């Protein structure tokens, strides 16, 4: 049992080191030797868990997907409307993106396209979730019935990814919540019926202040 725990800790250390380096320098510019040195492990330990650098990238992408699914499931269990749950999910993802290198590395791997995910591409998964919630929001009369849900979902995912990536490169920590709120102000005014609009504009302001879901 102790040996298994040590193995799991070593694996987590290696993944964390790889994520940190992928986040800072990119997949192509990071070598396995640099990951070994950064993790403080032997090459044998790395190869025990991962046969190649690509396997490390796949592990990070899988962790990113698991984090997204966990956040979405948690919000689904809180009784929010579909549109509110979607808004809160974007802020939750932004917060996790800022807090640690794994999601940032996963985002960089997904955007650079150097590694083909074994699972569906993260952005495909995010778009499907956004589409499902927007369709529910239409049924709940929180979104105009004549909007092109697929196009809005595509634009939403692109906006959130752009805010995270550009924000981390050019702006101080904590600024993405402001950018997300600004994005939602525009979306809400364009797709939410007037009688329900104030509720979601207020929510965007609240999430901007707290930066949490």
Short mmCIF file of N, CA and C in Angstrom, two decimals, residues 14-197:
data_model
loop_
_atom_site.label_atom_id
_atom_site.label_comp_id
_atom_site.label_asym_id
_atom_site.label_seq_id
_atom_site.Cartn_x
_atom_site.Cartn_y
_atom_site.Cartn_z
N UNK A 14 5.56 14.18 -11.42
CA UNK A 14 6.03 14.23 -12.81
C UNK A 14 5.03 15.01 -13.67
N UNK A 15 3.76 14.72 -13.51
CA UNK A 15 2.73 15.42 -14.29
C UNK A 15 2.75 16.92 -13.96
N UNK A 16 2.88 17.25 -12.68
CA UNK A 16 2.92 18.65 -12.29
C UNK A 16 4.12 19.38 -12.88
N UNK A 17 5.28 18.71 -12.88
CA UNK A 17 6.48 19.31 -13.45
C UNK A 17 6.32 19.51 -14.96
N UNK A 18 5.78 18.50 -15.63
CA UNK A 18 5.57 18.61 -17.08
C UNK A 18 4.59 19.73 -17.39
N UNK A 19 3.50 19.82 -16.62
CA UNK A 19 2.51 20.87 -16.85
C UNK A 19 3.13 22.25 -16.68
N UNK A 20 3.96 22.40 -15.65
CA UNK A 20 4.61 23.69 -15.41
C UNK A 20 5.50 24.09 -16.59
N UNK A 21 6.26 23.13 -17.10
CA UNK A 21 7.16 23.44 -18.21
C UNK A 21 6.40 23.63 -19.53
N UNK A 22 5.39 22.80 -19.78
CA UNK A 22 4.57 22.98 -20.98
C UNK A 22 3.88 24.34 -20.96
N UNK A 23 3.42 24.73 -19.78
CA UNK A 23 2.75 26.02 -19.64
C UNK A 23 3.72 27.17 -19.94
N UNK A 24 4.93 27.08 -19.44
CA UNK A 24 5.88 28.18 -19.59
C UNK A 24 6.57 28.20 -20.95
N UNK A 25 6.92 27.02 -21.47
CA UNK A 25 7.76 26.98 -22.67
C UNK A 25 7.11 26.30 -23.87
N UNK A 26 6.01 25.61 -23.66
CA UNK A 26 5.37 24.89 -24.75
C UNK A 26 5.85 23.46 -24.84
N UNK A 27 5.04 22.65 -25.50
CA UNK A 27 5.33 21.21 -25.62
C UNK A 27 6.60 20.95 -26.41
N UNK A 28 6.71 21.60 -27.55
CA UNK A 28 7.83 21.34 -28.45
C UNK A 28 9.16 21.73 -27.84
N UNK A 29 9.18 22.76 -27.02
CA UNK A 29 10.44 23.28 -26.48
C UNK A 29 10.82 22.64 -25.15
N UNK A 30 10.05 21.69 -24.69
CA UNK A 30 10.34 21.02 -23.41
C UNK A 30 10.81 19.59 -23.67
N UNK A 31 11.94 19.24 -23.08
CA UNK A 31 12.48 17.90 -23.26
C UNK A 31 12.16 17.02 -22.04
N UNK A 32 12.23 15.72 -22.23
CA UNK A 32 12.03 14.80 -21.12
C UNK A 32 13.10 14.99 -20.05
N UNK A 33 14.32 15.30 -20.46
CA UNK A 33 15.40 15.54 -19.49
C UNK A 33 15.08 16.74 -18.60
N UNK A 34 14.50 17.77 -19.19
CA UNK A 34 14.12 18.95 -18.40
C UNK A 34 12.99 18.61 -17.43
N UNK A 35 12.07 17.77 -17.87
CA UNK A 35 10.97 17.35 -16.99
C UNK A 35 11.51 16.55 -15.81
N UNK A 36 12.44 15.63 -16.09
CA UNK A 36 13.06 14.83 -15.04
C UNK A 36 13.74 15.73 -14.01
N UNK A 37 14.51 16.70 -14.51
CA UNK A 37 15.23 17.60 -13.60
C UNK A 37 14.25 18.45 -12.80
N UNK A 38 13.23 18.95 -13.44
CA UNK A 38 12.26 19.82 -12.76
C UNK A 38 11.47 19.04 -11.71
N UNK A 39 11.18 17.77 -12.00
CA UNK A 39 10.42 16.95 -11.06
C UNK A 39 11.28 16.41 -9.93
N UNK A 40 12.61 16.37 -10.16
CA UNK A 40 13.50 15.81 -9.15
C UNK A 40 13.39 14.31 -9.03
N UNK A 41 13.16 13.64 -10.16
CA UNK A 41 13.07 12.18 -10.18
C UNK A 41 14.10 11.61 -11.15
N UNK A 42 14.21 10.32 -11.19
CA UNK A 42 15.13 9.67 -12.13
C UNK A 42 14.41 9.42 -13.46
N UNK A 43 15.20 9.21 -14.51
CA UNK A 43 14.59 8.87 -15.80
C UNK A 43 13.83 7.56 -15.70
N UNK A 44 14.36 6.64 -14.89
CA UNK A 44 13.67 5.37 -14.70
C UNK A 44 12.28 5.55 -14.12
N UNK A 45 12.16 6.47 -13.17
CA UNK A 45 10.86 6.74 -12.57
C UNK A 45 9.90 7.32 -13.60
N UNK A 46 10.40 8.23 -14.44
CA UNK A 46 9.54 8.81 -15.46
C UNK A 46 9.07 7.74 -16.43
N UNK A 47 10.00 6.91 -16.92
CA UNK A 47 9.63 5.90 -17.91
C UNK A 47 8.78 4.79 -17.32
N UNK A 48 8.81 4.63 -16.00
CA UNK A 48 7.93 3.65 -15.35
C UNK A 48 6.47 4.08 -15.53
N UNK A 49 6.24 5.38 -15.50
CA UNK A 49 4.87 5.90 -15.59
C UNK A 49 4.49 6.34 -17.00
N UNK A 50 5.45 6.85 -17.76
CA UNK A 50 5.15 7.42 -19.08
C UNK A 50 6.20 6.96 -20.09
N UNK A 51 5.75 6.33 -21.18
CA UNK A 51 6.68 5.81 -22.17
C UNK A 51 7.23 6.91 -23.06
N UNK A 52 6.53 8.03 -23.17
CA UNK A 52 6.96 9.10 -24.07
C UNK A 52 6.39 10.43 -23.60
N UNK A 53 6.93 11.51 -24.12
CA UNK A 53 6.45 12.85 -23.76
C UNK A 53 4.98 13.02 -24.14
N UNK A 54 4.59 12.42 -25.23
CA UNK A 54 3.21 12.52 -25.67
C UNK A 54 2.25 11.94 -24.63
N UNK A 55 2.68 10.88 -23.94
CA UNK A 55 1.84 10.29 -22.90
C UNK A 55 1.61 11.28 -21.74
N UNK A 56 2.62 12.06 -21.44
CA UNK A 56 2.46 13.10 -20.43
C UNK A 56 1.44 14.14 -20.88
N UNK A 57 1.54 14.54 -22.13
CA UNK A 57 0.57 15.50 -22.66
C UNK A 57 -0.85 14.95 -22.60
N UNK A 58 -1.01 13.68 -22.93
CA UNK A 58 -2.33 13.06 -22.87
C UNK A 58 -2.86 13.05 -21.43
N UNK A 59 -1.98 12.78 -20.47
CA UNK A 59 -2.40 12.77 -19.06
C UNK A 59 -2.88 14.16 -18.63
N UNK A 60 -2.19 15.19 -19.08
CA UNK A 60 -2.58 16.56 -18.73
C UNK A 60 -3.92 16.92 -19.38
N UNK A 61 -4.10 16.55 -20.64
CA UNK A 61 -5.36 16.83 -21.32
C UNK A 61 -6.52 16.08 -20.65
N UNK A 62 -6.25 14.86 -20.19
CA UNK A 62 -7.28 14.10 -19.50
C UNK A 62 -7.64 14.76 -18.17
N UNK A 63 -6.63 15.26 -17.44
CA UNK A 63 -6.89 15.96 -16.19
C UNK A 63 -7.70 17.22 -16.43
N UNK A 64 -7.40 17.90 -17.52
CA UNK A 64 -8.17 19.09 -17.89
C UNK A 64 -9.64 18.73 -18.13
N UNK A 65 -9.86 17.66 -18.89
CA UNK A 65 -11.24 17.24 -19.17
C UNK A 65 -11.96 16.81 -17.90
N UNK A 66 -11.26 16.11 -17.02
CA UNK A 66 -11.87 15.67 -15.75
C UNK A 66 -12.25 16.87 -14.90
N UNK A 67 -11.38 17.89 -14.89
CA UNK A 67 -11.68 19.09 -14.11
C UNK A 67 -12.92 19.78 -14.66
N UNK A 68 -13.01 19.89 -15.97
CA UNK A 68 -14.17 20.52 -16.60
C UNK A 68 -15.45 19.76 -16.27
N UNK A 69 -15.40 18.43 -16.40
CA UNK A 69 -16.60 17.63 -16.12
C UNK A 69 -16.99 17.72 -14.65
N UNK A 70 -15.99 17.75 -13.76
CA UNK A 70 -16.28 17.85 -12.33
C UNK A 70 -16.97 19.17 -12.01
N UNK A 71 -16.44 20.27 -12.56
CA UNK A 71 -17.03 21.58 -12.32
C UNK A 71 -18.46 21.65 -12.86
N UNK A 72 -18.66 21.10 -14.07
CA UNK A 72 -19.99 21.13 -14.68
C UNK A 72 -20.99 20.31 -13.86
N UNK A 73 -20.55 19.15 -13.40
CA UNK A 73 -21.44 18.29 -12.60
C UNK A 73 -21.78 18.94 -11.28
N UNK A 74 -20.79 19.57 -10.65
CA UNK A 74 -21.03 20.25 -9.37
C UNK A 74 -22.07 21.35 -9.53
N UNK A 75 -21.94 22.14 -10.59
CA UNK A 75 -22.89 23.23 -10.82
C UNK A 75 -24.27 22.70 -11.17
N UNK A 76 -24.33 21.57 -11.88
CA UNK A 76 -25.62 20.97 -12.23
C UNK A 76 -26.40 20.59 -10.98
N UNK A 77 -25.69 20.27 -9.91
CA UNK A 77 -26.36 19.83 -8.70
C UNK A 77 -26.80 20.94 -7.77
N UNK A 78 -26.65 22.19 -8.21
CA UNK A 78 -27.00 23.31 -7.32
C UNK A 78 -28.33 23.97 -7.65
N UNK A 79 -29.02 23.47 -8.66
CA UNK A 79 -30.35 24.00 -8.95
C UNK A 79 -30.38 25.30 -9.72
N UNK A 80 -29.28 25.68 -10.36
CA UNK A 80 -29.27 26.91 -11.14
C UNK A 80 -30.04 26.71 -12.45
N UNK A 81 -30.51 27.80 -13.02
CA UNK A 81 -31.03 27.73 -14.38
C UNK A 81 -29.89 27.36 -15.32
N UNK A 82 -30.21 26.91 -16.51
CA UNK A 82 -29.17 26.49 -17.45
C UNK A 82 -28.23 27.63 -17.81
N UNK A 83 -28.79 28.82 -18.03
CA UNK A 83 -27.95 29.96 -18.41
C UNK A 83 -27.07 30.39 -17.23
N UNK A 84 -27.62 30.41 -16.03
CA UNK A 84 -26.79 30.77 -14.87
C UNK A 84 -25.69 29.74 -14.66
N UNK A 85 -26.03 28.46 -14.81
CA UNK A 85 -25.01 27.42 -14.66
C UNK A 85 -23.90 27.58 -15.68
N UNK A 86 -24.25 27.93 -16.91
CA UNK A 86 -23.24 28.13 -17.95
C UNK A 86 -22.36 29.32 -17.62
N UNK A 87 -22.95 30.40 -17.17
CA UNK A 87 -22.16 31.58 -16.81
C UNK A 87 -21.20 31.25 -15.67
N UNK A 88 -21.70 30.57 -14.66
CA UNK A 88 -20.86 30.22 -13.52
C UNK A 88 -19.75 29.25 -13.92
N UNK A 89 -20.05 28.36 -14.86
CA UNK A 89 -19.03 27.41 -15.32
C UNK A 89 -17.86 28.13 -15.98
N UNK A 90 -18.14 29.17 -16.76
CA UNK A 90 -17.04 29.89 -17.41
C UNK A 90 -16.15 30.59 -16.38
N UNK A 91 -16.74 31.11 -15.33
CA UNK A 91 -15.95 31.76 -14.28
C UNK A 91 -15.17 30.72 -13.48
N UNK A 92 -15.78 29.56 -13.24
CA UNK A 92 -15.08 28.50 -12.51
C UNK A 92 -13.86 28.02 -13.30
N UNK A 93 -14.02 27.84 -14.61
CA UNK A 93 -12.89 27.41 -15.44
C UNK A 93 -11.79 28.46 -15.45
N UNK A 94 -12.18 29.72 -15.52
CA UNK A 94 -11.19 30.79 -15.50
C UNK A 94 -10.41 30.80 -14.20
N UNK A 95 -11.11 30.58 -13.08
CA UNK A 95 -10.45 30.57 -11.78
C UNK A 95 -9.43 29.43 -11.68
N UNK A 96 -9.85 28.23 -12.09
CA UNK A 96 -8.93 27.09 -12.05
C UNK A 96 -7.75 27.31 -12.99
N UNK A 97 -8.01 27.94 -14.12
CA UNK A 97 -6.94 28.24 -15.08
C UNK A 97 -5.88 29.13 -14.44
N UNK A 98 -6.30 30.08 -13.64
CA UNK A 98 -5.36 30.99 -12.99
C UNK A 98 -4.61 30.33 -11.83
N UNK A 99 -5.24 29.36 -11.17
CA UNK A 99 -4.70 28.83 -9.92
C UNK A 99 -3.56 27.84 -10.08
N UNK A 100 -3.47 27.16 -11.19
CA UNK A 100 -2.43 26.15 -11.32
C UNK A 100 -2.05 25.89 -12.76
N UNK A 101 -0.90 25.25 -12.97
CA UNK A 101 -0.39 25.09 -14.33
C UNK A 101 -1.05 24.00 -15.16
N UNK A 102 -1.75 23.05 -14.52
CA UNK A 102 -2.27 21.92 -15.31
C UNK A 102 -3.29 22.38 -16.34
N UNK A 103 -4.26 23.20 -15.92
CA UNK A 103 -5.26 23.66 -16.88
C UNK A 103 -4.64 24.60 -17.91
N UNK A 104 -3.69 25.42 -17.48
CA UNK A 104 -3.02 26.30 -18.44
C UNK A 104 -2.23 25.48 -19.45
N UNK A 105 -1.54 24.44 -18.97
CA UNK A 105 -0.79 23.58 -19.89
C UNK A 105 -1.75 22.86 -20.84
N UNK A 106 -2.87 22.38 -20.30
CA UNK A 106 -3.85 21.72 -21.15
C UNK A 106 -4.40 22.65 -22.21
N UNK A 107 -4.64 23.91 -21.82
CA UNK A 107 -5.13 24.89 -22.78
C UNK A 107 -4.07 25.14 -23.86
N UNK A 108 -2.81 25.24 -23.44
CA UNK A 108 -1.75 25.49 -24.41
C UNK A 108 -1.59 24.29 -25.35
N UNK A 109 -1.66 23.09 -24.80
CA UNK A 109 -1.57 21.89 -25.65
C UNK A 109 -2.73 21.85 -26.65
N UNK A 110 -3.92 22.22 -26.18
CA UNK A 110 -5.10 22.19 -27.05
C UNK A 110 -5.02 23.23 -28.15
N UNK A 111 -4.47 24.40 -27.83
CA UNK A 111 -4.42 25.47 -28.83
C UNK A 111 -3.23 25.33 -29.78
N UNK A 112 -2.11 24.77 -29.28
CA UNK A 112 -0.93 24.62 -30.14
C UNK A 112 -1.11 23.51 -31.16
N UNK A 113 -1.90 22.48 -30.82
CA UNK A 113 -2.16 21.40 -31.75
C UNK A 113 -0.98 20.48 -32.00
N UNK A 114 0.01 20.47 -31.09
CA UNK A 114 1.18 19.61 -31.27
C UNK A 114 0.87 18.16 -30.91
N UNK A 115 -0.17 17.96 -30.10
CA UNK A 115 -0.54 16.62 -29.63
C UNK A 115 -2.00 16.38 -29.94
N UNK A 116 -2.30 15.23 -30.53
CA UNK A 116 -3.69 14.88 -30.79
C UNK A 116 -4.27 14.21 -29.55
N UNK A 117 -5.33 14.77 -28.95
CA UNK A 117 -5.93 14.15 -27.77
C UNK A 117 -6.46 12.76 -28.09
N UNK A 118 -6.32 11.85 -27.13
CA UNK A 118 -6.89 10.51 -27.31
C UNK A 118 -8.42 10.58 -27.23
N UNK A 119 -8.91 11.48 -26.40
CA UNK A 119 -10.34 11.68 -26.23
C UNK A 119 -10.80 12.79 -27.18
N UNK A 120 -12.09 13.07 -27.22
CA UNK A 120 -12.53 14.23 -28.02
C UNK A 120 -11.78 15.49 -27.61
N UNK A 121 -11.54 16.35 -28.57
CA UNK A 121 -10.81 17.58 -28.28
C UNK A 121 -11.53 18.36 -27.18
N UNK A 122 -10.77 18.94 -26.22
CA UNK A 122 -11.42 19.67 -25.12
C UNK A 122 -12.40 20.72 -25.60
N UNK A 123 -12.06 21.43 -26.66
CA UNK A 123 -12.96 22.50 -27.11
C UNK A 123 -14.25 21.92 -27.69
N UNK A 124 -14.18 20.72 -28.26
CA UNK A 124 -15.39 20.05 -28.73
C UNK A 124 -16.30 19.72 -27.56
N UNK A 125 -15.71 19.21 -26.49
CA UNK A 125 -16.47 18.89 -25.28
C UNK A 125 -17.10 20.15 -24.69
N UNK A 126 -16.34 21.22 -24.62
CA UNK A 126 -16.86 22.47 -24.06
C UNK A 126 -18.00 23.02 -24.91
N UNK A 127 -17.84 22.91 -26.24
CA UNK A 127 -18.88 23.41 -27.14
C UNK A 127 -20.17 22.61 -26.98
N UNK A 128 -20.04 21.29 -26.80
CA UNK A 128 -21.22 20.45 -26.61
C UNK A 128 -21.96 20.80 -25.33
N UNK A 129 -21.20 21.06 -24.26
CA UNK A 129 -21.82 21.45 -22.99
C UNK A 129 -22.51 22.80 -23.14
N UNK A 130 -21.84 23.76 -23.78
CA UNK A 130 -22.43 25.08 -23.99
C UNK A 130 -23.70 24.97 -24.82
N UNK A 131 -23.67 24.16 -25.87
CA UNK A 131 -24.84 23.98 -26.73
C UNK A 131 -26.01 23.41 -25.94
N UNK A 132 -25.77 22.38 -25.15
CA UNK A 132 -26.84 21.75 -24.37
C UNK A 132 -27.46 22.74 -23.38
N UNK A 133 -26.63 23.53 -22.72
CA UNK A 133 -27.15 24.49 -21.75
C UNK A 133 -27.90 25.64 -22.42
N UNK A 134 -27.44 26.06 -23.57
CA UNK A 134 -28.15 27.12 -24.30
C UNK A 134 -29.50 26.62 -24.81
N UNK A 135 -29.55 25.38 -25.27
CA UNK A 135 -30.83 24.82 -25.70
C UNK A 135 -31.82 24.74 -24.53
N UNK A 136 -31.32 24.35 -23.36
CA UNK A 136 -32.17 24.33 -22.17
C UNK A 136 -32.61 25.75 -21.80
N UNK A 137 -31.69 26.70 -21.96
CA UNK A 137 -32.02 28.09 -21.63
C UNK A 137 -33.13 28.61 -22.55
N UNK A 138 -33.11 28.18 -23.81
CA UNK A 138 -34.21 28.55 -24.72
C UNK A 138 -35.52 27.97 -24.21
N UNK A 139 -35.49 26.69 -23.80
CA UNK A 139 -36.71 26.07 -23.28
C UNK A 139 -37.20 26.74 -21.99
N UNK A 140 -36.26 27.28 -21.22
CA UNK A 140 -36.61 27.96 -19.97
C UNK A 140 -36.95 29.43 -20.20
N UNK A 141 -36.99 29.85 -21.47
CA UNK A 141 -37.34 31.23 -21.86
C UNK A 141 -36.33 32.26 -21.36
N UNK A 142 -35.09 31.83 -21.07
CA UNK A 142 -34.03 32.76 -20.68
C UNK A 142 -33.23 33.23 -21.89
N UNK A 143 -33.43 32.60 -23.03
CA UNK A 143 -32.72 32.96 -24.26
C UNK A 143 -33.74 33.01 -25.39
N UNK A 144 -33.59 33.99 -26.28
CA UNK A 144 -34.49 34.14 -27.42
C UNK A 144 -34.56 32.82 -28.21
N UNK A 145 -35.74 32.38 -28.62
CA UNK A 145 -35.87 31.12 -29.34
C UNK A 145 -35.30 31.14 -30.76
N UNK A 146 -35.05 32.34 -31.29
CA UNK A 146 -34.59 32.42 -32.68
C UNK A 146 -33.07 32.54 -32.81
N UNK A 147 -32.32 32.42 -31.71
CA UNK A 147 -30.87 32.51 -31.84
C UNK A 147 -30.31 31.23 -32.47
N UNK A 148 -29.18 31.36 -33.12
CA UNK A 148 -28.46 30.20 -33.66
C UNK A 148 -27.60 29.64 -32.52
N UNK A 149 -28.12 28.62 -31.84
CA UNK A 149 -27.46 28.10 -30.64
C UNK A 149 -26.06 27.60 -30.94
N UNK A 150 -25.88 26.90 -32.05
CA UNK A 150 -24.55 26.38 -32.40
C UNK A 150 -23.53 27.48 -32.58
N UNK A 151 -23.92 28.54 -33.27
CA UNK A 151 -23.00 29.66 -33.49
C UNK A 151 -22.66 30.38 -32.19
N UNK A 152 -23.66 30.55 -31.33
CA UNK A 152 -23.41 31.20 -30.05
C UNK A 152 -22.49 30.35 -29.20
N UNK A 153 -22.69 29.03 -29.19
CA UNK A 153 -21.82 28.13 -28.42
C UNK A 153 -20.39 28.21 -28.93
N UNK A 154 -20.20 28.21 -30.25
CA UNK A 154 -18.86 28.34 -30.83
C UNK A 154 -18.20 29.64 -30.40
N UNK A 155 -18.95 30.73 -30.51
CA UNK A 155 -18.41 32.04 -30.15
C UNK A 155 -18.09 32.12 -28.66
N UNK A 156 -18.93 31.49 -27.85
CA UNK A 156 -18.72 31.52 -26.41
C UNK A 156 -17.44 30.80 -26.02
N UNK A 157 -17.24 29.59 -26.56
CA UNK A 157 -16.02 28.83 -26.26
C UNK A 157 -14.79 29.60 -26.74
N UNK A 158 -14.86 30.15 -27.94
CA UNK A 158 -13.73 30.93 -28.47
C UNK A 158 -13.43 32.13 -27.58
N UNK A 159 -14.47 32.77 -27.08
CA UNK A 159 -14.28 33.95 -26.23
C UNK A 159 -13.62 33.57 -24.91
N UNK A 160 -14.10 32.50 -24.29
CA UNK A 160 -13.55 32.08 -23.00
C UNK A 160 -12.10 31.65 -23.14
N UNK A 161 -11.80 30.86 -24.18
CA UNK A 161 -10.42 30.44 -24.41
C UNK A 161 -9.53 31.66 -24.65
N UNK A 162 -10.01 32.58 -25.48
CA UNK A 162 -9.22 33.78 -25.77
C UNK A 162 -8.97 34.62 -24.54
N UNK A 163 -9.99 34.78 -23.70
CA UNK A 163 -9.83 35.56 -22.48
C UNK A 163 -8.79 34.94 -21.56
N UNK A 164 -8.83 33.62 -21.41
CA UNK A 164 -7.86 32.93 -20.55
C UNK A 164 -6.45 33.06 -21.10
N UNK A 165 -6.27 32.75 -22.38
CA UNK A 165 -4.93 32.71 -22.96
C UNK A 165 -4.34 34.12 -23.08
N UNK A 166 -5.10 35.04 -23.64
CA UNK A 166 -4.59 36.40 -23.81
C UNK A 166 -4.42 37.07 -22.45
N UNK A 167 -5.37 36.84 -21.56
CA UNK A 167 -5.30 37.47 -20.25
C UNK A 167 -4.07 37.04 -19.47
N UNK A 168 -3.74 35.75 -19.51
CA UNK A 168 -2.57 35.28 -18.75
C UNK A 168 -1.28 35.83 -19.33
N UNK A 169 -1.28 36.15 -20.61
CA UNK A 169 -0.06 36.64 -21.24
C UNK A 169 0.12 38.15 -21.08
N UNK A 170 -0.99 38.89 -21.03
CA UNK A 170 -0.89 40.35 -21.13
C UNK A 170 -1.41 41.11 -19.92
N UNK A 171 -2.17 40.45 -19.05
CA UNK A 171 -2.84 41.19 -17.99
C UNK A 171 -2.50 40.66 -16.61
N UNK A 172 -2.70 41.46 -15.56
CA UNK A 172 -2.44 41.01 -14.19
C UNK A 172 -3.36 39.89 -13.77
N UNK A 173 -2.95 39.16 -12.74
CA UNK A 173 -3.79 38.09 -12.20
C UNK A 173 -5.13 38.68 -11.74
N UNK A 174 -6.19 37.91 -11.94
CA UNK A 174 -7.51 38.36 -11.52
C UNK A 174 -8.28 39.14 -12.57
N UNK A 175 -7.61 39.59 -13.63
CA UNK A 175 -8.29 40.38 -14.65
C UNK A 175 -9.27 39.56 -15.51
N UNK A 176 -9.03 38.27 -15.75
CA UNK A 176 -9.97 37.51 -16.59
C UNK A 176 -11.42 37.58 -16.11
N UNK A 177 -11.66 37.67 -14.79
CA UNK A 177 -13.04 37.76 -14.32
C UNK A 177 -13.71 39.03 -14.85
N UNK A 178 -12.96 40.11 -14.96
CA UNK A 178 -13.51 41.34 -15.52
C UNK A 178 -13.82 41.16 -17.00
N UNK A 179 -12.89 40.54 -17.72
CA UNK A 179 -13.10 40.32 -19.15
C UNK A 179 -14.28 39.40 -19.40
N UNK A 180 -14.41 38.35 -18.58
CA UNK A 180 -15.54 37.44 -18.72
C UNK A 180 -16.86 38.17 -18.48
N UNK A 181 -16.89 39.00 -17.46
CA UNK A 181 -18.11 39.76 -17.18
C UNK A 181 -18.46 40.66 -18.35
N UNK A 182 -17.46 41.33 -18.93
CA UNK A 182 -17.70 42.20 -20.08
C UNK A 182 -18.26 41.40 -21.26
N UNK A 183 -17.70 40.20 -21.46
CA UNK A 183 -18.20 39.33 -22.52
C UNK A 183 -19.65 38.95 -22.27
N UNK A 184 -19.97 38.62 -21.02
CA UNK A 184 -21.33 38.22 -20.70
C UNK A 184 -22.31 39.40 -20.79
N UNK A 185 -21.87 40.61 -20.47
CA UNK A 185 -22.75 41.77 -20.63
C UNK A 185 -23.23 41.84 -22.09
N UNK A 186 -22.30 41.64 -23.01
CA UNK A 186 -22.64 41.71 -24.44
C UNK A 186 -23.57 40.56 -24.83
N UNK A 187 -23.22 39.35 -24.40
CA UNK A 187 -24.04 38.18 -24.74
C UNK A 187 -25.45 38.30 -24.18
N UNK A 188 -25.55 38.68 -22.92
CA UNK A 188 -26.86 38.77 -22.28
C UNK A 188 -27.74 39.80 -22.98
N UNK A 189 -27.18 40.95 -23.32
CA UNK A 189 -27.98 41.98 -23.99
C UNK A 189 -28.46 41.52 -25.37
N UNK A 190 -27.67 40.64 -25.99
CA UNK A 190 -28.03 40.20 -27.33
C UNK A 190 -28.96 39.01 -27.39
N UNK A 191 -28.98 38.17 -26.33
CA UNK A 191 -29.74 36.92 -26.48
C UNK A 191 -30.78 36.67 -25.39
N UNK A 192 -30.80 37.48 -24.34
CA UNK A 192 -31.76 37.26 -23.26
C UNK A 192 -32.93 38.22 -23.42
N UNK A 193 -34.18 37.73 -23.35
CA UNK A 193 -35.34 38.62 -23.46
C UNK A 193 -35.32 39.71 -22.39
N UNK A 194 -35.85 40.86 -22.73
CA UNK A 194 -35.79 42.03 -21.84
C UNK A 194 -36.30 41.74 -20.44
N UNK A 195 -37.43 41.04 -20.25
CA UNK A 195 -37.93 40.82 -18.88
C UNK A 195 -36.96 40.04 -17.99
N UNK A 196 -36.05 39.28 -18.58
CA UNK A 196 -35.13 38.45 -17.79
C UNK A 196 -33.69 38.97 -17.81
N UNK A 197 -33.50 40.04 -18.53
CA UNK A 197 -32.14 40.51 -18.79
C UNK A 197 -31.46 41.03 -17.52
#
